[in-house]
């Protein structure tokens, strides 16, 4: 275990300005806080945070991050409070320690690939400050190094799985390949002990059989480069057992068939030497086509730079060679952390010029007040357009920003979305249009009687929810159009002198080129087939004498719109008809039926081509929205008296808008849900008699 003075000296070695006092205080505080707690290894617990801090010094991180490493488990595992940390170490260290503690509390649910990917993104989004993530990764790395001390095989397995699925890829994501590879290796040993042992053994056999190939080839490469006057360090190594195993899995190859189990790195001083070295190597050995990659002229997204090539040596041995400068090498190994060190001015260098986003990131880390502000401005913003929420069981669900409980329900399961009626967010009931935030726990309430509501389309944002709602609306639309069209067909057929036989209908369908009667009914409801054409198809010549613009049902009964959802197969006109009103329909070609009150002024302006339908409400009463304009005296309680009266009449107010306002009077537009016109008239009559109300009228259009 690192001693106190050793740790401080390590930090001082790369950062002479580091706050020595801060580090000493953190060390002493952590020793006291963890007291006599022990690790599974039998070591004092305190050795763990100190080793984590040690790993962080390898990354040349700043004093606050090192202190955070030392303190990272005190909030979770000891009686230390946030107030203690803030008082002794300041608000920055508190924020970092708190961030690491929060990350540790997230229960990992890694049964599915999707969950793992979500959790990785969530960890990034929650970290806010990249240093929180670095401490968390160092914490995990040390826990993996000491994994074998844990007695429970199940627990070891779970931690290794989590490391493989979450933390190793996360380290790779920010370019910390050294961390990533070590974590993968340790996890692989735990998860696939037999495969691991067998690969280790085969590598040993290979070394024994062929002499030290790595050493021999290293010498070859060194000689070729020296010949061209290039001073280079050549590092050769066997690939790690995990990367060999993965390659075997991916290509379904046995170990013997695997061509490249050794890899080399050529490290030079200047960028230009990278290309010269590449030229020398390609001149000497044949290259394997398709394996050359220039990540210097086109760096990877995370900033990785290197030349990669694979050549065939000694007639049969494929070796991968990476060529890079010393700076590139350091960046490749340590990723973002390398740049963090630059910021400290440790190497006396400015952040590399080709890495502007890192410079920005560091800049913002310095000045951003909130994690949101930080996220907004950096590469971490890649997850800013998403929110991460939990199911009651703790499963993480990733959604686009602005998502609502409806989106959440659909993301969990289509059938949950289809039947959702309400939601609780963090235990509180919320409307379905509520906007979810990161970390919300969402519980969906469902009812088997529910169907997707066309209104949801107005606020659902995820593609899955929107598509499901559209699909449902379309299916329902077709269903209702078929029902409406069937009534229209009946009314039309009633005009003929004889009843329509099934045979005649069949012939008519063929003439009109409809596959079945439902298709004909839908077309009639949508107005995409003319009545005359239908009549002619049923009884040729019968439509001749019929004048247009007569209500279809003039001779028969009015067509009932009972049970049809407004906005689906029929659309209510702006005159806002309610049950009890005499209504007519305008059939607009290709649009469908618009329902208007008989005396609606719009009917006079109706298009030539629109057909009129005689409609009735049928018997079933559903509530409809009507609008009342009411003018009341400007005095306290007038609006309350009005709304009270409406409530006593059993109607629901859905919207109130102020229309006009002067010193003495206010005019309101009230949208109320009523069952029928009688109820509406009752309300209007009541309002007219109410004290303070000077006028109340139904509004049309
Ligand atoms: Mn820890």
Short mmCIF file of C-alpha atoms and ligand atoms in Angstrom, two decimals, residues 34 39 45 48-49 52 69 72-73 77 100 104 135-136 138-140 142-143, ligand 1:
data_model
loop_
_atom_site.label_atom_id
_atom_site.label_comp_id
_atom_site.label_asym_id
_atom_site.label_seq_id
_atom_site.Cartn_x
_atom_site.Cartn_y
_atom_site.Cartn_z
CA UNK A 34 -12.65 3.83 7.27
CA UNK A 39 -11.25 -5.60 2.47
CA UNK A 45 -10.20 -1.11 3.76
CA UNK A 48 -8.35 0.49 -1.55
CA UNK A 49 -8.94 4.25 -1.87
CA UNK A 52 -7.20 4.12 -6.46
CA UNK A 69 -9.77 9.11 -5.16
CA UNK A 72 -14.32 8.28 -2.89
CA UNK A 73 -15.88 5.68 -0.58
CA UNK A 77 -19.33 3.44 3.49
CA UNK A 100 -18.57 9.17 -7.78
CA UNK A 104 -21.68 3.77 -7.58
CA UNK A 135 -12.12 8.21 -10.54
CA UNK A 136 -14.92 5.70 -11.09
CA UNK A 138 -9.78 3.78 -11.45
CA UNK A 139 -12.02 2.48 -8.63
CA UNK A 140 -13.29 -0.30 -10.87
CA UNK A 142 -8.53 -1.62 -8.59
CA UNK A 143 -11.57 -3.70 -7.65
MN1 LIG B 1 -14.23 2.09 -4.23
#
